Amino acid sequence: MRRVALAVLIAALSIGTALAQESCNSRAVGKDGRPLAGAAKTSFLAKCKREACTPKAVGSNGKPLRGAAKRSFMAKCQKDA
């Protein structure tokens, strides 16, 4: 029973991550309702990924990461996202 619950939890988290990435792409729309393109889209996606990763940058003690640890975590998180 625990294995099934763990499998469901892992599947839910992986699907949530995929949907979060899709939401950045789907939200990349200008004020006029047209999709962003070029540098505007690149800038928007970078900001969206950064904002998605920032709340996750917490150490094992519950405190926010700082310095090199935060830079490393953010780079990995944004690359994976």
PDB file of N, CA, C and O in Angstrom:
ATOM      1  N   MET A   1       0.813  -1.182   0.000  1.00  0.00           N
ATOM      2  CA  MET A   1       0.000   0.000   0.000  1.00  0.00           C
ATOM      3  C   MET A   1       0.871   1.266   0.000  1.00  0.00           C
ATOM      4  O   MET A   1       0.557   2.220  -0.679  1.00  0.00           O
ATOM      5  N   ARG A   2       1.948   1.233   0.762  1.00  0.00           N
ATOM      6  CA  ARG A   2       2.836   2.390   0.801  1.00  0.00           C
ATOM      7  C   ARG A   2       3.500   2.616  -0.549  1.00  0.00           C
ATOM      8  O   ARG A   2       3.710   3.758  -0.948  1.00  0.00           O
ATOM      9  N   ARG A   3       3.841   1.542  -1.232  1.00  0.00           N
ATOM     10  CA  ARG A   3       4.483   1.673  -2.546  1.00  0.00           C
ATOM     11  C   ARG A   3       3.546   2.348  -3.539  1.00  0.00           C
ATOM     12  O   ARG A   3       3.968   3.182  -4.333  1.00  0.00           O
ATOM     13  N   VAL A   4       2.278   1.976  -3.490  1.00  0.00           N
ATOM     14  CA  VAL A   4       1.297   2.576  -4.400  1.00  0.00           C
ATOM     15  C   VAL A   4       1.140   4.059  -4.090  1.00  0.00           C
ATOM     16  O   VAL A   4       1.113   4.897  -5.002  1.00  0.00           O
ATOM     17  N   ALA A   5       1.039   4.383  -2.813  1.00  0.00           N
ATOM     18  CA  ALA A   5       0.901   5.787  -2.425  1.00  0.00           C
ATOM     19  C   ALA A   5       2.125   6.597  -2.844  1.00  0.00           C
ATOM     20  O   ALA A   5       1.999   7.722  -3.332  1.00  0.00           O
ATOM     21  N   LEU A   6       3.307   6.019  -2.665  1.00  0.00           N
ATOM     22  CA  LEU A   6       4.532   6.702  -3.066  1.00  0.00           C
ATOM     23  C   LEU A   6       4.575   6.902  -4.584  1.00  0.00           C
ATOM     24  O   LEU A   6       4.942   7.974  -5.066  1.00  0.00           O
ATOM     25  N   ALA A   7       4.169   5.894  -5.325  1.00  0.00           N
ATOM     26  CA  ALA A   7       4.150   6.007  -6.790  1.00  0.00           C
ATOM     27  C   ALA A   7       3.179   7.085  -7.250  1.00  0.00           C
ATOM     28  O   ALA A   7       3.481   7.867  -8.162  1.00  0.00           O
ATOM     29  N   VAL A   8       2.026   7.160  -6.615  1.00  0.00           N
ATOM     30  CA  VAL A   8       1.036   8.179  -6.968  1.00  0.00           C
ATOM     31  C   VAL A   8       1.573   9.570  -6.630  1.00  0.00           C
ATOM     32  O   VAL A   8       1.415  10.512  -7.416  1.00  0.00           O
ATOM     33  N   LEU A   9       2.224   9.703  -5.494  1.00  0.00           N
ATOM     34  CA  LEU A   9       2.793  10.983  -5.104  1.00  0.00           C
ATOM     35  C   LEU A   9       3.869  11.441  -6.084  1.00  0.00           C
ATOM     36  O   LEU A   9       3.882  12.600  -6.512  1.00  0.00           O
ATOM     37  N   ILE A  10       4.749  10.549  -6.462  1.00  0.00           N
ATOM     38  CA  ILE A  10       5.814  10.888  -7.418  1.00  0.00           C
ATOM     39  C   ILE A  10       5.221  11.274  -8.771  1.00  0.00           C
ATOM     40  O   ILE A  10       5.649  12.239  -9.403  1.00  0.00           O
ATOM     41  N   ALA A  11       4.224  10.538  -9.215  1.00  0.00           N
ATOM     42  CA  ALA A  11       3.578  10.846 -10.495  1.00  0.00           C
ATOM     43  C   ALA A  11       2.908  12.213 -10.445  1.00  0.00           C
ATOM     44  O   ALA A  11       3.002  13.000 -11.395  1.00  0.00           O
ATOM     45  N   ALA A  12       2.249  12.521  -9.342  1.00  0.00           N
ATOM     46  CA  ALA A  12       1.575  13.811  -9.210  1.00  0.00           C
ATOM     47  C   ALA A  12       2.582  14.957  -9.230  1.00  0.00           C
ATOM     48  O   ALA A  12       2.339  15.995  -9.857  1.00  0.00           O
ATOM     49  N   LEU A  13       3.715  14.787  -8.555  1.00  0.00           N
ATOM     50  CA  LEU A  13       4.726  15.844  -8.539  1.00  0.00           C
ATOM     51  C   LEU A  13       5.352  16.051  -9.914  1.00  0.00           C
ATOM     52  O   LEU A  13       5.613  17.180 -10.317  1.00  0.00           O
ATOM     53  N   SER A  14       5.587  14.970 -10.634  1.00  0.00           N
ATOM     54  CA  SER A  14       6.185  15.119 -11.964  1.00  0.00           C
ATOM     55  C   SER A  14       5.210  15.755 -12.943  1.00  0.00           C
ATOM     56  O   SER A  14       5.600  16.556 -13.785  1.00  0.00           O
ATOM     57  N   ILE A  15       3.953  15.429 -12.828  1.00  0.00           N
ATOM     58  CA  ILE A  15       2.938  16.037 -13.698  1.00  0.00           C
ATOM     59  C   ILE A  15       2.793  17.510 -13.355  1.00  0.00           C
ATOM     60  O   ILE A  15       2.671  18.362 -14.235  1.00  0.00           O
ATOM     61  N   GLY A  16       2.835  17.840 -12.065  1.00  0.00           N
ATOM     62  CA  GLY A  16       2.735  19.237 -11.641  1.00  0.00           C
ATOM     63  C   GLY A  16       3.864  20.079 -12.197  1.00  0.00           C
ATOM     64  O   GLY A  16       3.654  21.207 -12.625  1.00  0.00           O
ATOM     65  N   THR A  17       5.064  19.541 -12.212  1.00  0.00           N
ATOM     66  CA  THR A  17       6.210  20.256 -12.760  1.00  0.00           C
ATOM     67  C   THR A  17       6.033  20.485 -14.255  1.00  0.00           C
ATOM     68  O   THR A  17       6.316  21.566 -14.770  1.00  0.00           O
ATOM     69  N   ALA A  18       5.551  19.470 -14.960  1.00  0.00           N
ATOM     70  CA  ALA A  18       5.328  19.608 -16.403  1.00  0.00           C
ATOM     71  C   ALA A  18       4.255  20.653 -16.681  1.00  0.00           C
ATOM     72  O   ALA A  18       4.390  21.460 -17.611  1.00  0.00           O
ATOM     73  N   LEU A  19       3.213  20.675 -15.889  1.00  0.00           N
ATOM     74  CA  LEU A  19       2.153  21.659 -16.089  1.00  0.00           C
ATOM     75  C   LEU A  19       2.631  23.065 -15.752  1.00  0.00           C
ATOM     76  O   LEU A  19       2.219  24.028 -16.391  1.00  0.00           O
ATOM     77  N   ALA A  20       3.494  23.189 -14.764  1.00  0.00           N
ATOM     78  CA  ALA A  20       4.031  24.508 -14.413  1.00  0.00           C
ATOM     79  C   ALA A  20       4.853  25.066 -15.561  1.00  0.00           C
ATOM     80  O   ALA A  20       4.782  26.253 -15.873  1.00  0.00           O
ATOM     81  N   GLN A  21       5.658  24.231 -16.210  1.00  0.00           N
ATOM     82  CA  GLN A  21       6.446  24.681 -17.355  1.00  0.00           C
ATOM     83  C   GLN A  21       5.528  25.091 -18.490  1.00  0.00           C
ATOM     84  O   GLN A  21       5.756  26.092 -19.147  1.00  0.00           O
ATOM     85  N   GLU A  22       4.495  24.311 -18.741  1.00  0.00           N
ATOM     86  CA  GLU A  22       3.561  24.641 -19.813  1.00  0.00           C
ATOM     87  C   GLU A  22       2.854  25.952 -19.510  1.00  0.00           C
ATOM     88  O   GLU A  22       2.572  26.722 -20.407  1.00  0.00           O
ATOM     89  N   SER A  23       2.579  26.215 -18.251  1.00  0.00           N
ATOM     90  CA  SER A  23       1.885  27.444 -17.927  1.00  0.00           C
ATOM     91  C   SER A  23       2.748  28.670 -18.244  1.00  0.00           C
ATOM     92  O   SER A  23       2.217  29.710 -18.595  1.00  0.00           O
ATOM     93  N   CYS A  24       4.078  28.549 -18.114  1.00  0.00           N
ATOM     94  CA  CYS A  24       4.942  29.667 -18.494  1.00  0.00           C
ATOM     95  C   CYS A  24       4.813  29.935 -19.994  1.00  0.00           C
ATOM     96  O   CYS A  24       4.694  31.086 -20.406  1.00  0.00           O
ATOM     97  N   ASN A  25       4.833  28.878 -20.791  1.00  0.00           N
ATOM     98  CA  ASN A  25       4.702  29.059 -22.235  1.00  0.00           C
ATOM     99  C   ASN A  25       3.319  29.568 -22.609  1.00  0.00           C
ATOM    100  O   ASN A  25       3.179  30.402 -23.504  1.00  0.00           O
ATOM    101  N   SER A  26       2.295  29.078 -21.935  1.00  0.00           N
ATOM    102  CA  SER A  26       0.944  29.501 -22.276  1.00  0.00           C
ATOM    103  C   SER A  26       0.647  30.918 -21.791  1.00  0.00           C
ATOM    104  O   SER A  26      -0.214  31.593 -22.350  1.00  0.00           O
ATOM    105  N   ARG A  27       1.361  31.372 -20.760  1.00  0.00           N
ATOM    106  CA  ARG A  27       1.152  32.730 -20.259  1.00  0.00           C
ATOM    107  C   ARG A  27       1.975  33.755 -21.019  1.00  0.00           C
ATOM    108  O   ARG A  27       1.842  34.961 -20.761  1.00  0.00           O
ATOM    109  N   ALA A  28       2.809  33.349 -21.943  1.00  0.00           N
ATOM    110  CA  ALA A  28       3.662  34.268 -22.701  1.00  0.00           C
ATOM    111  C   ALA A  28       2.849  34.958 -23.788  1.00  0.00           C
ATOM    112  O   ALA A  28       3.003  34.711 -24.977  1.00  0.00           O
ATOM    113  N   VAL A  29       1.974  35.847 -23.343  1.00  0.00           N
ATOM    114  CA  VAL A  29       1.069  36.554 -24.252  1.00  0.00           C
ATOM    115  C   VAL A  29       1.171  38.042 -23.952  1.00  0.00           C
ATOM    116  O   VAL A  29       1.206  38.450 -22.789  1.00  0.00           O
ATOM    117  N   GLY A  30       1.209  38.850 -25.001  1.00  0.00           N
ATOM    118  CA  GLY A  30       1.308  40.294 -24.834  1.00  0.00           C
ATOM    119  C   GLY A  30      -0.010  40.915 -24.413  1.00  0.00           C
ATOM    120  O   GLY A  30      -1.046  40.250 -24.320  1.00  0.00           O
ATOM    121  N   LYS A  31       0.005  42.219 -24.161  1.00  0.00           N
ATOM    122  CA  LYS A  31      -1.199  42.934 -23.738  1.00  0.00           C
ATOM    123  C   LYS A  31      -2.280  42.923 -24.803  1.00  0.00           C
ATOM    124  O   LYS A  31      -3.463  43.025 -24.496  1.00  0.00           O
ATOM    125  N   ASP A  32      -1.857  42.789 -26.050  1.00  0.00           N
ATOM    126  CA  ASP A  32      -2.819  42.776 -27.148  1.00  0.00           C
ATOM    127  C   ASP A  32      -3.397  41.377 -27.397  1.00  0.00           C
ATOM    128  O   ASP A  32      -4.219  41.201 -28.295  1.00  0.00           O
ATOM    129  N   GLY A  33      -2.973  40.386 -26.633  1.00  0.00           N
ATOM    130  CA  GLY A  33      -3.507  39.033 -26.767  1.00  0.00           C
ATOM    131  C   GLY A  33      -2.736  38.143 -27.719  1.00  0.00           C
ATOM    132  O   GLY A  33      -3.048  36.967 -27.858  1.00  0.00           O
ATOM    133  N   ARG A  34      -1.731  38.703 -28.377  1.00  0.00           N
ATOM    134  CA  ARG A  34      -0.929  37.893 -29.302  1.00  0.00           C
ATOM    135  C   ARG A  34       0.235  37.261 -28.555  1.00  0.00           C
ATOM    136  O   ARG A  34       0.759  37.838 -27.606  1.00  0.00           O
ATOM    137  N   PRO A  35       0.676  36.086 -28.990  1.00  0.00           N
ATOM    138  CA  PRO A  35       1.813  35.429 -28.322  1.00  0.00           C
ATOM    139  C   PRO A  35       3.095  36.254 -28.456  1.00  0.00           C
ATOM    140  O   PRO A  35       3.330  36.900 -29.478  1.00  0.00           O
ATOM    141  N   LEU A  36       3.899  36.234 -27.395  1.00  0.00           N
ATOM    142  CA  LEU A  36       5.183  36.928 -27.428  1.00  0.00           C
ATOM    143  C   LEU A  36       6.141  36.179 -28.344  1.00  0.00           C
ATOM    144  O   LEU A  36       6.020  34.969 -28.530  1.00  0.00           O
ATOM    145  N   ALA A  37       7.101  36.907 -28.893  1.00  0.00           N
ATOM    146  CA  ALA A  37       8.102  36.298 -29.769  1.00  0.00           C
ATOM    147  C   ALA A  37       9.447  36.972 -29.526  1.00  0.00           C
ATOM    148  O   ALA A  37       9.517  38.085 -29.009  1.00  0.00           O
ATOM    149  N   GLY A  38      10.501  36.268 -29.887  1.00  0.00           N
ATOM    150  CA  GLY A  38      11.849  36.830 -29.829  1.00  0.00           C
ATOM    151  C   GLY A  38      12.331  37.128 -28.426  1.00  0.00           C
ATOM    152  O   GLY A  38      12.140  36.350 -27.495  1.00  0.00           O
ATOM    153  N   ALA A  39      12.949  38.301 -28.263  1.00  0.00           N
ATOM    154  CA  ALA A  39      13.559  38.681 -26.996  1.00  0.00           C
ATOM    155  C   ALA A  39      12.522  38.840 -25.892  1.00  0.00           C
ATOM    156  O   ALA A  39      12.789  38.511 -24.730  1.00  0.00           O
ATOM    157  N   ALA A  40      11.331  39.313 -26.221  1.00  0.00           N
ATOM    158  CA  ALA A  40      10.289  39.484 -25.212  1.00  0.00           C
ATOM    159  C   ALA A  40       9.886  38.130 -24.623  1.00  0.00           C
ATOM    160  O   ALA A  40       9.725  37.985 -23.412  1.00  0.00           O
ATOM    161  N   LYS A  41       9.757  37.122 -25.469  1.00  0.00           N
ATOM    162  CA  LYS A  41       9.386  35.782 -24.995  1.00  0.00           C
ATOM    163  C   LYS A  41      10.521  35.180 -24.166  1.00  0.00           C
ATOM    164  O   LYS A  41      10.277  34.595 -23.108  1.00  0.00           O
ATOM    165  N   THR A  42      11.761  35.340 -24.621  1.00  0.00           N
ATOM    166  CA  THR A  42      12.914  34.815 -23.896  1.00  0.00           C
ATOM    167  C   THR A  42      12.996  35.438 -22.505  1.00  0.00           C
ATOM    168  O   THR A  42      13.195  34.739 -21.506  1.00  0.00           O
ATOM    169  N   SER A  43      12.823  36.748 -22.433  1.00  0.00           N
ATOM    170  CA  SER A  43      12.867  37.458 -21.161  1.00  0.00           C
ATOM    171  C   SER A  43      11.732  37.009 -20.244  1.00  0.00           C
ATOM    172  O   SER A  43      11.933  36.771 -19.052  1.00  0.00           O
ATOM    173  N   PHE A  44      10.538  36.878 -20.803  1.00  0.00           N
ATOM    174  CA  PHE A  44       9.387  36.455 -20.005  1.00  0.00           C
ATOM    175  C   PHE A  44       9.581  35.045 -19.460  1.00  0.00           C
ATOM    176  O   PHE A  44       9.303  34.781 -18.292  1.00  0.00           O
ATOM    177  N   LEU A  45      10.066  34.127 -20.291  1.00  0.00           N
ATOM    178  CA  LEU A  45      10.262  32.747 -19.843  1.00  0.00           C
ATOM    179  C   LEU A  45      11.339  32.659 -18.760  1.00  0.00           C
ATOM    180  O   LEU A  45      11.202  31.905 -17.792  1.00  0.00           O
ATOM    181  N   ALA A  46      12.406  33.447 -18.882  1.00  0.00           N
ATOM    182  CA  ALA A  46      13.455  33.459 -17.860  1.00  0.00           C
ATOM    183  C   ALA A  46      12.895  33.959 -16.534  1.00  0.00           C
ATOM    184  O   ALA A  46      13.159  33.374 -15.471  1.00  0.00           O
ATOM    185  N   LYS A  47      12.104  35.020 -16.583  1.00  0.00           N
ATOM    186  CA  LYS A  47      11.505  35.567 -15.365  1.00  0.00           C
ATOM    187  C   LYS A  47      10.526  34.576 -14.764  1.00  0.00           C
ATOM    188  O   LYS A  47      10.501  34.369 -13.543  1.00  0.00           O
ATOM    189  N   CYS A  48       9.741  33.935 -15.582  1.00  0.00           N
ATOM    190  CA  CYS A  48       8.759  32.960 -15.108  1.00  0.00           C
ATOM    191  C   CYS A  48       9.452  31.782 -14.425  1.00  0.00           C
ATOM    192  O   CYS A  48       9.033  31.345 -13.343  1.00  0.00           O
ATOM    193  N   LYS A  49      10.505  31.253 -15.032  1.00  0.00           N
ATOM    194  CA  LYS A  49      11.245  30.137 -14.436  1.00  0.00           C
ATOM    195  C   LYS A  49      11.890  30.554 -13.127  1.00  0.00           C
ATOM    196  O   LYS A  49      11.881  29.807 -12.149  1.00  0.00           O
ATOM    197  N   ARG A  50      12.449  31.771 -13.097  1.00  0.00           N
ATOM    198  CA  ARG A  50      13.091  32.266 -11.881  1.00  0.00           C
ATOM    199  C   ARG A  50      12.066  32.387 -10.753  1.00  0.00           C
ATOM    200  O   ARG A  50      12.316  31.981  -9.615  1.00  0.00           O
ATOM    201  N   GLU A  51      10.894  32.916 -11.071  1.00  0.00           N
ATOM    202  CA  GLU A  51       9.853  33.074 -10.056  1.00  0.00           C
ATOM    203  C   GLU A  51       9.300  31.725  -9.597  1.00  0.00           C
ATOM    204  O   GLU A  51       8.857  31.597  -8.459  1.00  0.00           O
ATOM    205  N   ALA A  52       9.328  30.724 -10.476  1.00  0.00           N
ATOM    206  CA  ALA A  52       8.855  29.394 -10.095  1.00  0.00           C
ATOM    207  C   ALA A  52       9.863  28.700  -9.187  1.00  0.00           C
ATOM    208  O   ALA A  52       9.484  27.910  -8.319  1.00  0.00           O
ATOM    209  N   CYS A  53      11.153  28.977  -9.348  1.00  0.00           N
ATOM    210  CA  CYS A  53      12.195  28.298  -8.573  1.00  0.00           C
ATOM    211  C   CYS A  53      12.496  28.981  -7.243  1.00  0.00           C
ATOM    212  O   CYS A  53      12.940  28.321  -6.298  1.00  0.00           O
ATOM    213  N   THR A  54      12.280  30.273  -7.140  1.00  0.00           N
ATOM    214  CA  THR A  54      12.657  31.016  -5.942  1.00  0.00           C
ATOM    215  C   THR A  54      12.016  30.461  -4.664  1.00  0.00           C
ATOM    216  O   THR A  54      12.710  30.285  -3.670  1.00  0.00           O
ATOM    217  N   PRO A  55      10.709  30.155  -4.636  1.00  0.00           N
ATOM    218  CA  PRO A  55      10.142  29.637  -3.388  1.00  0.00           C
ATOM    219  C   PRO A  55      10.677  28.255  -2.998  1.00  0.00           C
ATOM    220  O   PRO A  55      10.593  27.870  -1.840  1.00  0.00           O
ATOM    221  N   LYS A  56      11.232  27.521  -3.933  1.00  0.00           N
ATOM    222  CA  LYS A  56      11.753  26.185  -3.657  1.00  0.00           C
ATOM    223  C   LYS A  56      13.171  26.217  -3.102  1.00  0.00           C
ATOM    224  O   LYS A  56      13.675  25.191  -2.660  1.00  0.00           O
ATOM    225  N   ALA A  57      13.831  27.369  -3.122  1.00  0.00           N
ATOM    226  CA  ALA A  57      15.228  27.488  -2.689  1.00  0.00           C
ATOM    227  C   ALA A  57      15.313  27.574  -1.167  1.00  0.00           C
ATOM    228  O   ALA A  57      15.628  28.608  -0.596  1.00  0.00           O
ATOM    229  N   VAL A  58      15.021  26.435  -0.513  1.00  0.00           N
ATOM    230  CA  VAL A  58      15.023  26.368   0.941  1.00  0.00           C
ATOM    231  C   VAL A  58      15.939  25.231   1.361  1.00  0.00           C
ATOM    232  O   VAL A  58      15.893  24.140   0.783  1.00  0.00           O
ATOM    233  N   GLY A  59      16.748  25.472   2.356  1.00  0.00           N
ATOM    234  CA  GLY A  59      17.670  24.458   2.842  1.00  0.00           C
ATOM    235  C   GLY A  59      16.965  23.401   3.684  1.00  0.00           C
ATOM    236  O   GLY A  59      15.764  23.500   3.984  1.00  0.00           O
ATOM    237  N   SER A  60      17.705  22.389   4.099  1.00  0.00           N
ATOM    238  CA  SER A  60      17.137  21.304   4.889  1.00  0.00           C
ATOM    239  C   SER A  60      16.696  21.765   6.271  1.00  0.00           C
ATOM    240  O   SER A  60      15.867  21.125   6.909  1.00  0.00           O
ATOM    241  N   ASN A  61      17.218  22.905   6.720  1.00  0.00           N
ATOM    242  CA  ASN A  61      16.825  23.442   8.022  1.00  0.00           C
ATOM    243  C   ASN A  61      15.622  24.377   7.929  1.00  0.00           C
ATOM    244  O   ASN A  61      15.205  24.951   8.929  1.00  0.00           O
ATOM    245  N   GLY A  62      15.078  24.552   6.739  1.00  0.00           N
ATOM    246  CA  GLY A  62      13.895  25.381   6.546  1.00  0.00           C
ATOM    247  C   GLY A  62      14.188  26.843   6.261  1.00  0.00           C
ATOM    248  O   GLY A  62      13.272  27.615   6.015  1.00  0.00           O
ATOM    249  N   LYS A  63      15.449  27.219   6.263  1.00  0.00           N
ATOM    250  CA  LYS A  63      15.813  28.606   5.991  1.00  0.00           C
ATOM    251  C   LYS A  63      16.109  28.786   4.508  1.00  0.00           C
ATOM    252  O   LYS A  63      16.571  27.865   3.844  1.00  0.00           O
ATOM    253  N   PRO A  64      15.852  29.979   3.971  1.00  0.00           N
ATOM    254  CA  PRO A  64      16.149  30.231   2.555  1.00  0.00           C
ATOM    255  C   PRO A  64      17.639  30.067   2.271  1.00  0.00           C
ATOM    256  O   PRO A  64      18.478  30.421   3.099  1.00  0.00           O
ATOM    257  N   LEU A  65      17.955  29.533   1.100  1.00  0.00           N
ATOM    258  CA  LEU A  65      19.353  29.386   0.690  1.00  0.00           C
ATOM    259  C   LEU A  65      19.935  30.760   0.386  1.00  0.00           C
ATOM    260  O   LEU A  65      19.215  31.671  -0.032  1.00  0.00           O
ATOM    261  N   ARG A  66      21.253  30.881   0.551  1.00  0.00           N
ATOM    262  CA  ARG A  66      21.933  32.141   0.274  1.00  0.00           C
ATOM    263  C   ARG A  66      23.243  31.854  -0.427  1.00  0.00           C
ATOM    264  O   ARG A  66      23.794  30.772  -0.333  1.00  0.00           O
ATOM    265  N   GLY A  67      23.766  32.848  -1.125  1.00  0.00           N
ATOM    266  CA  GLY A  67      25.090  32.776  -1.732  1.00  0.00           C
ATOM    267  C   GLY A  67      25.228  31.714  -2.805  1.00  0.00           C
ATOM    268  O   GLY A  67      24.359  31.533  -3.655  1.00  0.00           O
ATOM    269  N   ALA A  68      26.344  30.979  -2.740  1.00  0.00           N
ATOM    270  CA  ALA A  68      26.674  29.983  -3.759  1.00  0.00           C
ATOM    271  C   ALA A  68      25.661  28.849  -3.794  1.00  0.00           C
ATOM    272  O   ALA A  68      25.340  28.328  -4.856  1.00  0.00           O
ATOM    273  N   ALA A  69      25.130  28.464  -2.641  1.00  0.00           N
ATOM    274  CA  ALA A  69      24.137  27.386  -2.602  1.00  0.00           C
ATOM    275  C   ALA A  69      22.885  27.791  -3.364  1.00  0.00           C
ATOM    276  O   ALA A  69      22.312  26.996  -4.118  1.00  0.00           O
ATOM    277  N   LYS A  70      22.466  29.031  -3.190  1.00  0.00           N
ATOM    278  CA  LYS A  70      21.271  29.504  -3.896  1.00  0.00           C
ATOM    279  C   LYS A  70      21.533  29.595  -5.395  1.00  0.00           C
ATOM    280  O   LYS A  70      20.694  29.192  -6.202  1.00  0.00           O
ATOM    281  N   ARG A  71      22.701  30.124  -5.775  1.00  0.00           N
ATOM    282  CA  ARG A  71      23.031  30.236  -7.202  1.00  0.00           C
ATOM    283  C   ARG A  71      23.036  28.862  -7.852  1.00  0.00           C
ATOM    284  O   ARG A  71      22.504  28.669  -8.940  1.00  0.00           O
ATOM    285  N   SER A  72      23.644  27.893  -7.184  1.00  0.00           N
ATOM    286  CA  SER A  72      23.714  26.534  -7.715  1.00  0.00           C
ATOM    287  C   SER A  72      22.320  25.926  -7.844  1.00  0.00           C
ATOM    288  O   SER A  72      21.979  25.331  -8.868  1.00  0.00           O
ATOM    289  N   PHE A  73      21.503  26.074  -6.803  1.00  0.00           N
ATOM    290  CA  PHE A  73      20.153  25.531  -6.833  1.00  0.00           C
ATOM    291  C   PHE A  73      19.328  26.178  -7.939  1.00  0.00           C
ATOM    292  O   PHE A  73      18.620  25.496  -8.676  1.00  0.00           O
ATOM    293  N   MET A  74      19.408  27.500  -8.038  1.00  0.00           N
ATOM    294  CA  MET A  74      18.617  28.208  -9.059  1.00  0.00           C
ATOM    295  C   MET A  74      19.031  27.800 -10.464  1.00  0.00           C
ATOM    296  O   MET A  74      18.189  27.626 -11.338  1.00  0.00           O
ATOM    297  N   ALA A  75      20.327  27.650 -10.698  1.00  0.00           N
ATOM    298  CA  ALA A  75      20.806  27.239 -12.026  1.00  0.00           C
ATOM    299  C   ALA A  75      20.260  25.861 -12.376  1.00  0.00           C
ATOM    300  O   ALA A  75      19.779  25.630 -13.498  1.00  0.00           O
ATOM    301  N   LYS A  76      20.319  24.932 -11.434  1.00  0.00           N
ATOM    302  CA  LYS A  76      19.827  23.583 -11.682  1.00  0.00           C
ATOM    303  C   LYS A  76      18.312  23.579 -11.871  1.00  0.00           C
ATOM    304  O   LYS A  76      17.782  22.934 -12.767  1.00  0.00           O
ATOM    305  N   CYS A  77      17.616  24.310 -11.043  1.00  0.00           N
ATOM    306  CA  CYS A  77      16.148  24.361 -11.122  1.00  0.00           C
ATOM    307  C   CYS A  77      15.690  24.967 -12.447  1.00  0.00           C
ATOM    308  O   CYS A  77      14.796  24.442 -13.094  1.00  0.00           O
ATOM    309  N   GLN A  78      16.319  26.054 -12.865  1.00  0.00           N
ATOM    310  CA  GLN A  78      15.923  26.700 -14.111  1.00  0.00           C
ATOM    311  C   GLN A  78      16.279  25.852 -15.312  1.00  0.00           C
ATOM    312  O   GLN A  78      15.579  25.859 -16.315  1.00  0.00           O
ATOM    313  N   LYS A  79      17.379  25.099 -15.221  1.00  0.00           N
ATOM    314  CA  LYS A  79      17.764  24.220 -16.323  1.00  0.00           C
ATOM    315  C   LYS A  79      16.765  23.077 -16.455  1.00  0.00           C
ATOM    316  O   LYS A  79      16.375  22.704 -17.567  1.00  0.00           O
ATOM    317  N   ASP A  80      16.340  22.527 -15.320  1.00  0.00           N
ATOM    318  CA  ASP A  80      15.390  21.426 -15.338  1.00  0.00           C
ATOM    319  C   ASP A  80      13.987  21.883 -15.722  1.00  0.00           C
ATOM    320  O   ASP A  80      13.232  21.120 -16.298  1.00  0.00           O
ATOM    321  N   ALA A  81      13.653  23.103 -15.389  1.00  0.00           N
ATOM    322  CA  ALA A  81      12.291  23.601 -15.643  1.00  0.00           C
ATOM    323  C   ALA A  81      12.080  23.997 -17.056  1.00  0.00           C
ATOM    324  O   ALA A  81      12.352  23.656 -18.019  1.00  0.00           O
TER     325      ALA A  81
END
